[in-house]
C-alpha positions as a printed NumPy array, in Angstrom:
array([[ -7.492, -22.44 , -24.361],
       [-10.148, -20.762, -22.271],
       [-11.926, -17.992, -24.172],
       [-15.597, -17.155, -24.687],
       [-15.073, -15.458, -28.066],
       [-15.73 , -17.909, -30.921],
       [-13.777, -15.771, -33.378],
       [-10.711, -15.704, -31.097],
       [-10.867, -19.489, -30.756],
       [-11.128, -19.896, -34.522],
       [ -8.225, -17.5  , -35.095],
       [ -6.088, -19.349, -32.525],
       [ -6.759, -22.66 , -34.291],
       [ -5.9  , -21.1  , -37.651],
       [ -2.739, -19.499, -36.243],
       [ -1.581, -22.831, -34.801],
       [ -2.195, -24.503, -38.146],
       [ -0.402, -21.691, -40.008],
       [  2.724, -22.052, -37.88 ],
       [  2.505, -25.854, -38.164],
       [  2.393, -26.581, -34.452],
       [  1.286, -30.159, -33.926],
       [ -0.153, -29.492, -30.488],
       [ -3.829, -30.246, -29.968],
       [ -5.895, -27.253, -28.967],
       [ -8.707, -28.055, -26.539],
       [-11.076, -25.155, -25.955],
       [-13.44 , -24.187, -23.16 ],
       [-15.688, -21.127, -22.979],
       [-15.267, -19.92 , -19.381],
       [-13.482, -20.497, -16.09 ],
       [-16.039, -23.024, -14.859],
       [-15.554, -25.17 , -17.958],
       [-11.779, -24.832, -17.595],
       [-11.91 , -26.184, -14.038],
       [-14.296, -28.97 , -15.107],
       [-11.786, -29.844, -17.841],
       [ -8.808, -29.839, -15.467],
       [-10.633, -31.87 , -12.814],
       [-12.197, -34.116, -15.497],
       [-15.759, -33.485, -14.399],
       [-18.907, -33.939, -16.462],
       [-18.362, -33.904, -20.215],
       [-14.582, -33.782, -19.643],
       [-14.36 , -36.991, -17.601],
       [-12.815, -39.032, -20.437],
       [ -9.024, -38.7  , -20.302],
       [ -8.779, -39.462, -24.027],
       [-10.798, -36.321, -24.863],
       [ -9.455, -34.128, -22.075],
       [ -5.714, -34.748, -21.612],
       [ -3.832, -32.675, -19.073],
       [ -2.689, -29.524, -20.864],
       [  0.976, -28.674, -21.253],
       [ -0.009, -25.006, -21.338],
       [ -3.173, -22.998, -20.677],
       [ -3.993, -19.921, -22.764],
       [ -6.372, -17.961, -20.564],
       [ -8.596, -15.012, -21.398],
       [ -9.463, -12.789, -18.448],
       [-12.923, -11.543, -19.377],
       [-15.293, -14.494, -19.613],
       [-18.784, -15.156, -18.257],
       [-19.665, -17.332, -15.244],
       [-16.125, -17.504, -13.845],
       [-13.574, -15.129, -15.278],
       [ -9.915, -15.851, -15.949],
       [ -8.724, -14.184, -12.757],
       [-10.871, -16.448, -10.604],
       [ -9.877, -19.557, -12.549],
       [ -6.184, -18.608, -12.362],
       [ -6.417, -18.161,  -8.598],
       [ -8.022, -21.601,  -8.145],
       [ -5.602, -23.39 , -10.464],
       [ -2.5  , -21.934,  -8.834],
       [ -3.88 , -22.775,  -5.353],
       [ -4.151, -26.474,  -6.265],
       [ -0.917, -28.471,  -5.752],
       [ -1.946, -30.903,  -8.517],
       [ -2.5  , -28.147, -11.102],
       [ -0.195, -25.261, -10.164],
       [  2.712, -26.517, -12.28 ],
       [  0.741, -26.138, -15.522],
       [  2.051, -22.968, -17.174],
       [ -0.642, -20.351, -17.698],
       [ -0.274, -17.649, -20.316],
       [ -2.788, -14.839, -20.118],
       [ -3.93 , -14.047, -23.677],
       [ -6.405, -11.209, -23.439],
       [ -7.465,  -7.89 , -24.927],
       [ -6.925,  -6.094, -21.607],
       [ -3.951,  -3.761, -21.442],
       [ -4.83 ,  -2.579, -17.929],
       [ -1.793,  -2.448, -15.654],
       [ -3.97 ,  -3.63 , -12.783],
       [ -4.736,  -6.849, -14.707],
       [ -1.075,  -7.38 , -15.54 ],
       [  0.075,  -6.951, -11.922],
       [ -2.803,  -8.924, -10.446],
       [ -2.435, -11.929, -12.74 ],
       [  1.31 , -12.15 , -12.103],
       [  0.571, -11.937,  -8.361],
       [ -1.878, -14.829,  -8.812],
       [  0.792, -16.955, -10.511],
       [  0.459, -16.338, -14.252],
       [  3.581, -17.324, -16.156],
       [  3.198, -14.751, -18.944],
       [  0.85 , -11.969, -19.996],
       [  0.207, -11.261, -23.682],
       [ -2.203,  -8.748, -25.151],
       [ -4.05 , -10.397, -28.041],
       [ -2.647,  -9.174, -31.337],
       [ -5.106,  -7.47 , -33.666],
       [ -3.555,  -8.753, -36.898],
       [ -3.66 , -12.451, -37.803],
       [  0.028, -12.519, -38.828],
       [  0.955, -11.197, -35.397],
       [ -1.137, -13.907, -33.751],
       [  0.676, -16.537, -35.819],
       [  4.001, -15.109, -34.587],
       [  2.783, -15.198, -30.981],
       [  1.634, -18.821, -31.303],
       [  4.915, -19.78 , -32.936],
       [  6.902, -18.137, -30.151],
       [  4.754, -19.706, -27.442],
       [  5.118, -23.146, -28.989],
       [  8.866, -22.834, -29.349],
       [  9.376, -21.451, -25.852],
       [  7.027, -23.705, -23.846],
       [  7.504, -26.953, -25.775],
       [ 11.097, -26.752, -27.07 ],
       [ 13.148, -24.425, -24.864],
       [ 11.725, -24.646, -21.336],
       [ 12.273, -27.663, -19.097],
       [  9.019, -28.512, -17.337],
       [  8.57 , -30.947, -14.434],
       [  8.185, -34.556, -15.534],
       [  4.528, -35.519, -15.862],
       [  3.329, -31.936, -15.984],
       [  2.526, -31.847, -19.696],
       [  0.479, -35.044, -20.055],
       [ -0.612, -37.739, -17.658]])
């Protein structure tokens, strides 16, 4: 999950725990950290602590490198483009929705305000991306 808001990260962890999803949640604070994580640079160089994600939850409005820029770079890279990216943001702007789909986002979700709604979103995401969808072999963990 790439999000600069500590409270949103904490709520996402709590929502995952509440819906009993066993998936590990690895968090970064901006687009630069996300790319460092994906390319295993710097503090993310150890594969044990930075496994390839099966899904990226991406906020759009972050410092240093925002979600739009990170999305564009990830989807331009043949080694990373198969990782599903779900935009999870507060923005309801139609321009953001259209632009992120044009850049290759797989889904766009406006962050729910209520915790119970966030739990439902996490449950649905987990079921869809890890139980229903068939992903390319080797795309979830390597």
